[in-house]
Coordinates of C-alpha atoms and ligand atoms in Angstrom, one line a residue:
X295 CA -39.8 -36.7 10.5
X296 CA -39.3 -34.7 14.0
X297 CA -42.3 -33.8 16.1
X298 CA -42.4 -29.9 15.8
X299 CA -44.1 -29.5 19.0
X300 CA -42.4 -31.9 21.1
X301 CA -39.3 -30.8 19.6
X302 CA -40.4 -27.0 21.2
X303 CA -41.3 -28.7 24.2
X304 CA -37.7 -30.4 24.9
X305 CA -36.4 -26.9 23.6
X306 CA -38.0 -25.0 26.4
X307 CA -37.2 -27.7 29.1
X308 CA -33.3 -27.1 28.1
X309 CA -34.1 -23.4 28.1
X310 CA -35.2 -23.6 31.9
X311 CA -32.5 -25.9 32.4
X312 CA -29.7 -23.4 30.6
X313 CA -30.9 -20.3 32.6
X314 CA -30.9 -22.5 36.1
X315 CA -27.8 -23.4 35.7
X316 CA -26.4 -20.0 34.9
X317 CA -27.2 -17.5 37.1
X318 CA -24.3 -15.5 36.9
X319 CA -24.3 -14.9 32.9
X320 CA -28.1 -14.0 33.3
X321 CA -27.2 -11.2 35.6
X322 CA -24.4 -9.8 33.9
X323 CA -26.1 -10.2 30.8
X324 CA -29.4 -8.2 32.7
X325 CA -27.1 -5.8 33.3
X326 CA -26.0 -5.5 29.7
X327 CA -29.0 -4.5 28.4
X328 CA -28.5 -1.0 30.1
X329 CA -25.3 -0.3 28.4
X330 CA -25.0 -2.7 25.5
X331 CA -27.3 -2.7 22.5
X332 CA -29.6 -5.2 23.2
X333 CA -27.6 -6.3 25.6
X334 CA -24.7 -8.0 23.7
X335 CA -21.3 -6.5 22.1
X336 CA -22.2 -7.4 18.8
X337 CA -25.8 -8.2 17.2
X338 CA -25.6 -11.5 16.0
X339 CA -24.7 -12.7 19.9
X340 CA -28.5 -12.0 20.4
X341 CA -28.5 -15.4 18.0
X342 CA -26.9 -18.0 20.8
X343 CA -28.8 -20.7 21.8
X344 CA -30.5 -20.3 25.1
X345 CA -32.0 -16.6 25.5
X346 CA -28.4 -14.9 26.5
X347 CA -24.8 -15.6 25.8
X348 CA -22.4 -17.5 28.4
X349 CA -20.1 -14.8 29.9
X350 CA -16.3 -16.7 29.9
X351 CA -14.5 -16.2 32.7
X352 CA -10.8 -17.8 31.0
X353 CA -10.1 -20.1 28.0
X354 CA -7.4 -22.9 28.0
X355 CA -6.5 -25.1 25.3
X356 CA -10.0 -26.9 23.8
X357 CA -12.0 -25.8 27.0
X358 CA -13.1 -22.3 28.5
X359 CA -14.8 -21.9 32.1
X360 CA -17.9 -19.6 31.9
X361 CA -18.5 -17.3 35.3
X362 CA -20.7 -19.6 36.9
X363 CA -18.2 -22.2 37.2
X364 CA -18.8 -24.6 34.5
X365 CA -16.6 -25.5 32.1
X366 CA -17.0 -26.6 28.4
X367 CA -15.2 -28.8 25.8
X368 CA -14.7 -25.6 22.9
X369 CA -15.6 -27.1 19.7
X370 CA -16.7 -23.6 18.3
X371 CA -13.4 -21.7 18.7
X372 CA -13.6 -18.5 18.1
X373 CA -15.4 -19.7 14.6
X374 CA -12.1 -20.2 13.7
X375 CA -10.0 -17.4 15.3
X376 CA -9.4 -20.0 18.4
X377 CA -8.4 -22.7 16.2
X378 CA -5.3 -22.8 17.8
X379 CA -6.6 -23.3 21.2
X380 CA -6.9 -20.6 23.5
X381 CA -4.0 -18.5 25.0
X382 CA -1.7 -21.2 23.2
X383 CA 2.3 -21.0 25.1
X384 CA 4.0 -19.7 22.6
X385 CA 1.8 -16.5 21.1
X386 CA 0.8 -15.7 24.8
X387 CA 4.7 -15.4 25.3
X388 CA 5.2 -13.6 22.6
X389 CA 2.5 -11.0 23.2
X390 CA 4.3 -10.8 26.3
X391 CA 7.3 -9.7 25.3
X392 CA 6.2 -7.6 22.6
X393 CA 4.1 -5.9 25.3
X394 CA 6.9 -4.8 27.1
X395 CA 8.4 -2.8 23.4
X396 CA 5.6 -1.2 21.9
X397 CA 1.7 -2.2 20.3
X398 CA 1.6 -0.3 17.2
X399 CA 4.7 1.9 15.1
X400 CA 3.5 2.3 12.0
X401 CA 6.7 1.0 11.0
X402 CA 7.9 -2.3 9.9
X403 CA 9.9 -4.3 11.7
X404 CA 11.8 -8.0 11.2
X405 CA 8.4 -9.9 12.1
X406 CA 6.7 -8.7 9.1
X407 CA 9.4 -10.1 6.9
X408 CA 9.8 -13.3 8.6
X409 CA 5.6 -13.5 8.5
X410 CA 5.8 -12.9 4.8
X411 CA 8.3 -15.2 4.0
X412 CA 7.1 -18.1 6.0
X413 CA 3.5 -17.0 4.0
X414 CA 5.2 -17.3 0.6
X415 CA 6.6 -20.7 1.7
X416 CA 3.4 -22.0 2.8
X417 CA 1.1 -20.6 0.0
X418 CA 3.5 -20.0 -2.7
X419 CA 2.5 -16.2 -3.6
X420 CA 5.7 -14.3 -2.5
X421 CA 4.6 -11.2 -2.0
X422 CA 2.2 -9.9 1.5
X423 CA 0.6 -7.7 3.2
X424 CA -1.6 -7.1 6.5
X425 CA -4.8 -6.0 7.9
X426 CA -7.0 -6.4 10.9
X427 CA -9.4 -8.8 9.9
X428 CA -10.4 -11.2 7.0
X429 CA -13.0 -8.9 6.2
X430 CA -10.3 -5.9 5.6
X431 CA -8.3 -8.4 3.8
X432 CA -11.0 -9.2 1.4
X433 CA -12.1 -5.6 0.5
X434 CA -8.4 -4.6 0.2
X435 CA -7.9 -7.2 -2.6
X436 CA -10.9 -6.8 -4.1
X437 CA -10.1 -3.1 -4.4
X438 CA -7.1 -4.1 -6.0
X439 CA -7.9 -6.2 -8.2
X440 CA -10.4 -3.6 -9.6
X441 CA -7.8 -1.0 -10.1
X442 CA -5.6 -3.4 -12.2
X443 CA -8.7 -5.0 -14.1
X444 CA -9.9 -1.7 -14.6
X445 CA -13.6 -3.7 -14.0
X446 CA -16.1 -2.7 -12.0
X447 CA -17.7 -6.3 -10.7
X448 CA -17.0 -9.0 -8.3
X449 CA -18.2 -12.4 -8.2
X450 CA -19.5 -14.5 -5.8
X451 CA -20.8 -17.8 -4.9
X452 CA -24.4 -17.9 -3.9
X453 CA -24.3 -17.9 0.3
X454 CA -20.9 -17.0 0.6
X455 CA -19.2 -15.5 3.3
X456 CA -16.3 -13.5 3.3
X457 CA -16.4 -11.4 6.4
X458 CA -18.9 -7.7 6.7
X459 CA -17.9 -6.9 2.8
X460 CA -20.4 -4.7 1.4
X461 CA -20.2 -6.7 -2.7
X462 CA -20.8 -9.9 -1.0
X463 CA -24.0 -9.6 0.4
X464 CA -25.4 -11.1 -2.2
X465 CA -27.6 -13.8 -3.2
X466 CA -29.3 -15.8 -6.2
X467 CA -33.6 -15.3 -5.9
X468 CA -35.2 -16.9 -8.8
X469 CA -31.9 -16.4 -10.7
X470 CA -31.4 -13.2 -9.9
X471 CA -28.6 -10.8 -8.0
X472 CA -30.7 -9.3 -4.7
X473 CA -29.6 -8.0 -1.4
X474 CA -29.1 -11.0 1.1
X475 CA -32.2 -11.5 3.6
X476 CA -31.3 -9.5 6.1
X477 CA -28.4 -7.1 5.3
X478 CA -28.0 -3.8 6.9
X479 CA -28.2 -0.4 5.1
X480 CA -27.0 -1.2 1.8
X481 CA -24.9 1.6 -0.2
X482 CA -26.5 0.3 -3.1
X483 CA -28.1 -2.8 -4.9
X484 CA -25.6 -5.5 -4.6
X485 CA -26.6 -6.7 -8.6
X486 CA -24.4 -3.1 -9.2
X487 CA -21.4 -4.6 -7.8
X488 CA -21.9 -8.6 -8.0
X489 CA -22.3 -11.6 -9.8
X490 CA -23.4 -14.6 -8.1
X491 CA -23.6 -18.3 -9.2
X492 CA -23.8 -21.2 -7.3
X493 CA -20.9 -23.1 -6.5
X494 CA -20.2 -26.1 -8.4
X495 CA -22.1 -24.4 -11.9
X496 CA -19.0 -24.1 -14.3
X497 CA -21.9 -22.8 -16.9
X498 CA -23.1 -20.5 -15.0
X499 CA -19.4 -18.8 -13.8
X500 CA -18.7 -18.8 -17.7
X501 CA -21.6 -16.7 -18.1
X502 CA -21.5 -14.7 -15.5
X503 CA -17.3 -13.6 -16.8
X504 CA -18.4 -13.8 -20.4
X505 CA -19.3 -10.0 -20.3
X506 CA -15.6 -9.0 -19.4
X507 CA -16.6 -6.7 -16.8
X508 CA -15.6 -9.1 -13.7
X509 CA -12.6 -7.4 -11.8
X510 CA -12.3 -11.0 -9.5
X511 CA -13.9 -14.5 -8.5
X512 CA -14.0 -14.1 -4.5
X513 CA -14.2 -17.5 -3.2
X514 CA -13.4 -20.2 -0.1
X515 CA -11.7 -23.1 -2.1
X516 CA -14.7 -25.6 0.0
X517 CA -17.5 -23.6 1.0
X518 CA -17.4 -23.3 5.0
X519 CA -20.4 -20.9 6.0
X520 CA -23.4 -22.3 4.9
X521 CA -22.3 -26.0 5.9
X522 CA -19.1 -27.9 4.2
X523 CA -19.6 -27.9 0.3
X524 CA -16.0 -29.6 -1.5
X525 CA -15.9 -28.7 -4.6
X526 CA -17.1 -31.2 -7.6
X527 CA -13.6 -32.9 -9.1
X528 CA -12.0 -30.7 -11.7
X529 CA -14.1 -27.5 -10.5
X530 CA -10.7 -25.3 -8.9
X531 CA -9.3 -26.2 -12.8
X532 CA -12.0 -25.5 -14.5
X533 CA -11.9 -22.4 -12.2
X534 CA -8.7 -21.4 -12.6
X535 CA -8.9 -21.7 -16.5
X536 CA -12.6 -19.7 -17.0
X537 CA -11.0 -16.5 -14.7
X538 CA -7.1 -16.8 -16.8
X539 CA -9.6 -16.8 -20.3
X540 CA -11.9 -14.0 -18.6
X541 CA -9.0 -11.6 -17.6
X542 CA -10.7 -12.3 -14.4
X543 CA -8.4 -12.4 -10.9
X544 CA -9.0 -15.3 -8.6
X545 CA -9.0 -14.2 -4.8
X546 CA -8.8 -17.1 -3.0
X547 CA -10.2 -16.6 0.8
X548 CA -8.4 -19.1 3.6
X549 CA -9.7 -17.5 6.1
X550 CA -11.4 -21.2 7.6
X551 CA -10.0 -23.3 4.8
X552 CA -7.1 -22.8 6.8
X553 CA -8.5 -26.3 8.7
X554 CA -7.2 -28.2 5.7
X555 CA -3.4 -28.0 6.8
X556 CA -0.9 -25.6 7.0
X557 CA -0.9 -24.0 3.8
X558 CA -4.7 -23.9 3.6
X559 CA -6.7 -25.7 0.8
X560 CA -4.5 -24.0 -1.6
X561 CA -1.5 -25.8 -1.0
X562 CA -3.2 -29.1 -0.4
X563 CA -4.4 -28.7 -3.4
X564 CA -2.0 -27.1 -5.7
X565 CA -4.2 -24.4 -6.4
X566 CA -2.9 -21.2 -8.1
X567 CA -4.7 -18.1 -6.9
X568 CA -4.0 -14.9 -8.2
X569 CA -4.5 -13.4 -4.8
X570 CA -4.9 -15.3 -1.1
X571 CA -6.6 -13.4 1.8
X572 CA -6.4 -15.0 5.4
X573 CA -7.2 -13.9 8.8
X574 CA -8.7 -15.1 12.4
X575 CA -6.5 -17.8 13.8
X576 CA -3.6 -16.5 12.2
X577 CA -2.3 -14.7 15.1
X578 CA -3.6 -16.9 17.4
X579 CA -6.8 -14.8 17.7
X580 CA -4.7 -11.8 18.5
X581 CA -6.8 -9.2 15.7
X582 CA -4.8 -10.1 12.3
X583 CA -4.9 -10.6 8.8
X584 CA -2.4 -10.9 5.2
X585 CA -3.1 -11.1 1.9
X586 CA -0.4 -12.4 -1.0
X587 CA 0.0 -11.9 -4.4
X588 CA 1.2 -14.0 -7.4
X589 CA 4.3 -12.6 -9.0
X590 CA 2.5 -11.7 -11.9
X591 CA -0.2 -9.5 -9.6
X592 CA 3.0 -8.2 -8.0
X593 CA 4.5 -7.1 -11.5
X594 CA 1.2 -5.5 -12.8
X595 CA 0.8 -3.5 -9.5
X596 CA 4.6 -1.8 -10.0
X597 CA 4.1 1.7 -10.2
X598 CA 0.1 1.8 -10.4
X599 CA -0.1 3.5 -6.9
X600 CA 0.9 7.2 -6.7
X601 CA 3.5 8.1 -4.3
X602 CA 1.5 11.2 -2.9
X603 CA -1.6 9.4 -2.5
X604 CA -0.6 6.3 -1.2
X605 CA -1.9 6.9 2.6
X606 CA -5.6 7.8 0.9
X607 CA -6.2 5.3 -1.7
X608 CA -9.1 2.9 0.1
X609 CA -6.4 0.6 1.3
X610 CA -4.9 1.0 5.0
X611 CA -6.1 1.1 8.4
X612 CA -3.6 2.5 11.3
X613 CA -3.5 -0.6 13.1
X614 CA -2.9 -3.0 10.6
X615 CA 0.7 -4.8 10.7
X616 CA 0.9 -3.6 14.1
X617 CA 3.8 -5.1 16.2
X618 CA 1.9 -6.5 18.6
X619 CA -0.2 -8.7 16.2
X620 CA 3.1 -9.8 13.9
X621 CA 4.6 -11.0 17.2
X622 CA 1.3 -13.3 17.3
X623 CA 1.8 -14.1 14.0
X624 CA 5.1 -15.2 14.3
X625 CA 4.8 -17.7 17.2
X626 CA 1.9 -19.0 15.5
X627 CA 3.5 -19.4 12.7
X628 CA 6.3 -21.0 13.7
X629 CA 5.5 -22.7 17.4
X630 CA 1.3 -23.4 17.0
X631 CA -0.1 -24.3 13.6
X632 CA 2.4 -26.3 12.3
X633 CA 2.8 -29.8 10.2
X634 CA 3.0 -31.4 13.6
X635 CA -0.5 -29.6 14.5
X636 CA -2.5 -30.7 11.7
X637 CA -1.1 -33.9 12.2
X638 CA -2.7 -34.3 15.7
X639 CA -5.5 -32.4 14.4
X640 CA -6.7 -34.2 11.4
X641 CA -7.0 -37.5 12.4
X642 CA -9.3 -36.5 15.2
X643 CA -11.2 -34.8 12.8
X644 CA -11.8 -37.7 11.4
X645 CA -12.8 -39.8 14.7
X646 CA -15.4 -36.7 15.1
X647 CA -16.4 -37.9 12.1
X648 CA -16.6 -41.3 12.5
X649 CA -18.1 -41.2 15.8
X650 CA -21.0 -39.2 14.5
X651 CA -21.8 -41.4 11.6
X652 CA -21.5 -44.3 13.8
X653 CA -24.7 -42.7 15.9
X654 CA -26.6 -41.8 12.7
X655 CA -26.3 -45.4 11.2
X656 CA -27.0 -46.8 14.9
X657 CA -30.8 -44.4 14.7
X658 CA -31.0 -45.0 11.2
X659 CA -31.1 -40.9 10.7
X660 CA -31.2 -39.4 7.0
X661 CA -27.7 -37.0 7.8
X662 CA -24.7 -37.0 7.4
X663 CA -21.0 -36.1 8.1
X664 CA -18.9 -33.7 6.1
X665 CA -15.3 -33.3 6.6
X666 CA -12.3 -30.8 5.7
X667 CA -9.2 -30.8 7.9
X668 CA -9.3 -30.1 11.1
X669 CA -13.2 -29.2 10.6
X670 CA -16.4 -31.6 10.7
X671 CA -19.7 -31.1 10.1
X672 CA -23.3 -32.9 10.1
X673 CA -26.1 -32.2 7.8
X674 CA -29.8 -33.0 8.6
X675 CA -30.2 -34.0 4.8
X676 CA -29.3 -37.5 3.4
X677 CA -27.1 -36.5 0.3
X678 CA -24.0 -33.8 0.5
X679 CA -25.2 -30.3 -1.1
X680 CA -23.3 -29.3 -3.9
X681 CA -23.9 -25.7 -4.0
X682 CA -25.4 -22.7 -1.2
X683 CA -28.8 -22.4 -2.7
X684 CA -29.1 -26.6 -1.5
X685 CA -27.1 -26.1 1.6
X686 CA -29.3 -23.3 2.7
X687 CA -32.7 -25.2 1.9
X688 CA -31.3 -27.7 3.8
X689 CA -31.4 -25.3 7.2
X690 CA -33.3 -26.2 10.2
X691 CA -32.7 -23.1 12.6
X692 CA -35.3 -25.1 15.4
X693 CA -33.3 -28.5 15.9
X694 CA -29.8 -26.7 14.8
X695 CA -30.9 -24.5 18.5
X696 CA -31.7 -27.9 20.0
X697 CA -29.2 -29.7 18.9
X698 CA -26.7 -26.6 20.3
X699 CA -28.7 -25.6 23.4
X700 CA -28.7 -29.6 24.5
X701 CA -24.8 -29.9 23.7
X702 CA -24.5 -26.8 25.5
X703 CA -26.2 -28.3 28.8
X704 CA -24.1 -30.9 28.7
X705 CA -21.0 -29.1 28.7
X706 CA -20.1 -28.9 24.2
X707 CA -20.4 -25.5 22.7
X708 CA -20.2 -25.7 18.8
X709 CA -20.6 -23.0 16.4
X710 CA -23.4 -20.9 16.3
X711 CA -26.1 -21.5 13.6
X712 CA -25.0 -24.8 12.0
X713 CA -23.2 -27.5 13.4
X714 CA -19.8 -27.3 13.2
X715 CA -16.9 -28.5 15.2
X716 CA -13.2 -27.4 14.6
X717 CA -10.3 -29.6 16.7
X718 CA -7.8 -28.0 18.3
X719 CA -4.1 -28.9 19.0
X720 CA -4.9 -29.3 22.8
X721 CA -8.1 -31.3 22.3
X722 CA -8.4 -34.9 22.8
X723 CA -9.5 -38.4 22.1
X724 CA -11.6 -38.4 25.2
X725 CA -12.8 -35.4 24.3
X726 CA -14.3 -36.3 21.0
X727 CA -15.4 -39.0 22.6
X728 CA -17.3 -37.1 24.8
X729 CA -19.3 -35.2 22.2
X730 CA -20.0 -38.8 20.9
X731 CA -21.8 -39.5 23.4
X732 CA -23.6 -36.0 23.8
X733 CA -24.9 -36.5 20.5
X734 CA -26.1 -40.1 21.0
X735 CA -28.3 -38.7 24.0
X736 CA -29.7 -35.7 21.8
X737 CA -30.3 -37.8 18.9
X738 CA -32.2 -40.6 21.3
X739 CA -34.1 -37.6 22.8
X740 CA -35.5 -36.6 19.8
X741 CA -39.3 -37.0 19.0
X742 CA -39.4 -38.9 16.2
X743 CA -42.8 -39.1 14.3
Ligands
PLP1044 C1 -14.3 -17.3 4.8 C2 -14.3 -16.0 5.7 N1 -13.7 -15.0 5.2 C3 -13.7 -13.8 6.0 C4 -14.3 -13.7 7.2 C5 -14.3 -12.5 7.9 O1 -13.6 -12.6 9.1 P1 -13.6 -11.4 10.1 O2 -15.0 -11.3 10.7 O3 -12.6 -11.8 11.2 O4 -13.2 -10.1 9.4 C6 -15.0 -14.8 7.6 C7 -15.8 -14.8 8.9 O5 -16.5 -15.7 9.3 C8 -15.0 -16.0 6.9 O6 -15.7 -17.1 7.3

């Protein structure tokens, strides 16, 4: 048990501390409340531990230097899109050339092919396309796989997240389908468009398909936002087989699981999606995304989209497979997240992991560590949650800011709002090391009762 009110006292002391320290950010972001909606570029940056985001003067590798001077082992990255470092050699090279030819065509050019065929190598779907984000990826292949189903639902896992997609904000209350706490402006009640089930409930997905009116299953292969869930042993079959028997599609979002190697969960697994939707670090962080399709989605969708109406149809966006971003692709591809990568990455995943466990056992703390890839991840619970509706009773906003605002003083940023830390190709033992220890001192400062 944690002393609440000590715990809010030690959480105001690293306040006082944070805002010393960072005089610079404070102005700027003073100044930001003039022309930025409450002062931030994007709402959820309100969220950050400490009363104001850190402004960042330049990212390197694992670390970024903020514009006070200090600099920070980057264990948050991007949430993802930075998973290859920042400003790694060979896509800053490439975006440097490419600079020099042209951003955006609307045209193809040989990138796109070699992006697609190194895609269909990795994931084993041969066929691609592009987007801007994960989030347009997603909403793209759900709007496909509603024109070939001819179906009007999707379904979800309860406390998914797959990116600003109007179906998925969604959630299970008392059993039923209701808008998630907090989502903006609605178009209409998500329990028109959505199913949800908890991960992990192969009853309750055969239910929820049973009425034939599913288009497609949207899912991460291991949950990643509400906390690491892996799936239970024989769920992706038992998947797999409930959507084939359903005439359900299977979009399978890699977006994070990406962590797990080089062709995602999906080929560490052997998994079969119908359809595969990845974005973020793709290009590096340059803005990016794909999604694939089986052969047999690629047969199905011959001829189903009229020539005349082809620029109109829902699916698009003038930007997307722009040439700047496939050159990002490419080198990323081919120079940055490679076997070599994950290789490096993986094991030091694992001494995150370790290290972190070691403390826990050392304090004799009820948590623990979950694992995927490159990814880690520490629960204040003593047992792994199998499904969202667990994982999100499990949430403890006040010590998750602690925990982040004291690692943050000391030099660690990890992502926002739970405690997750992604490795990247440039970060090292010493640096793992180093959080180690950061999280030894927060643990041994923390009032227990
Ligand atoms: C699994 C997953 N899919 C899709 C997205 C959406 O990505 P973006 O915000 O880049 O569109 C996210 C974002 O966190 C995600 O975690």
């Amino acid at each position: 048990m944690i002393d609440r009110a000590w715990l809010a006292t030690l959480y105001a002391a690293e306040q006082r501390r944070f805002e010393q320290e960072h005089p610079k950010s404070r102005a700027l972001y003073q100044r930001a409340c003039a022309s930025l909606l409450d002062g931030v570029p994007m709402n959820w940056m309100v969220k950050w531990a400490g009363g104001f985001p850190l402004f960042v003067a330049e990212g390197k590798g694992a670390w970024f230097t903020d514009v006070d001077g200090r600099r920070y082992l980057d264990l948050c990255l991007g949430d993802t899109g930075a998973m290859t470092g920042h400003a790694p050699r060979a896509t800053v090279e490439a975006v440097q050339r490419q600079a020099e030819r042209g951003f955006t065509y609307m045209l193809p050019s040989e990138d796109h092919l070699w992006v697609a065929e190194e895609l269909a190598r990795r994931f084993g779907l041969p066929c691609w396309q592009f987007a801007l984000t994960a989030t347009d990826a997603n909403r793209f292949a759900i709007r496909l796989a509603r024109m070939l189903t001819g179906r009007p639902k999707i379904l979800v896992f309860n406390w998914c997240y797959h990116g600003t997609v109007d179906e998925t904000f969604a959630t299970l209350v008392n059993g039923r389908v209701e808008p998630r706490a907090g989502n903006i402006g609605p178009p209409v009640h998500p329990a028109e468009t959505t199913r949800v089930v908890e991960f992990n409930d192969l009853p309750a997905l055969e239910a929820a398909l049973a009425a034939g009116d599913v288009a497609c299953v949207l899912a991460e292969p291991a949950m990643t936002n509400v906390g690491i869930i892996h799936p239970d042993p024989g769920f992706h079959a038992a998947l797999r087989d409930l959507t084939r028997r359903a005439g359900t599609l299977l979009i399978i979002d890699e977006t994070h699981t990406i962590c797990a190697g080089p062709g995602g969960y999906t080929r560490a697994h052997g998994l079969s999606p119908d359809l595969l939707t990845l974005g973020k670090p793709i290009g590096g962080g340059v803005p990016g995304s794909v999604y694939g399709f089986s052969a047999e989605v690629v047969g199905r969708l011959k001829g189903k989209i009229p020539l005349a109406d082809s620029d109109t149809g829902g699916i698009g966006g003038t930007l997307a497979g722009n040439a700047l971003a496939l050159a990002a692709m490419r080198a990323t591809l081919e120079h940055v997240l490679t076997d070599a990568c994950y290789a490096r990455t993986i094991p030091l995943a694992e001494r995150f992991q370790a290290g972190v466990e070691g403390v826990i056992a050392e304090f004799g703390l009820p948590w623990i560590v979950k694992r995927l890839g490159c990814r880690a991840e520490y629960w204040f619970r003593p047992m792994p949650p199998r499904n969202g509706g667990e994982a999100a009773a499990a949430a403890d906003f006040e010590l998750d800011r602690f925990m982040h605002l004291f690692a943050l003083n000391r030099g660690i940023l990890l992502t926002p709002f739970h405690n997750m830390a992604l490795i990247a190709p440039d970060t090292t033992e010493a640096d793992v090391d180093r959080h180690t220890a950061v999280f030894r001192e927060s643990v041994s400062a923390l009032p227990q009762r």
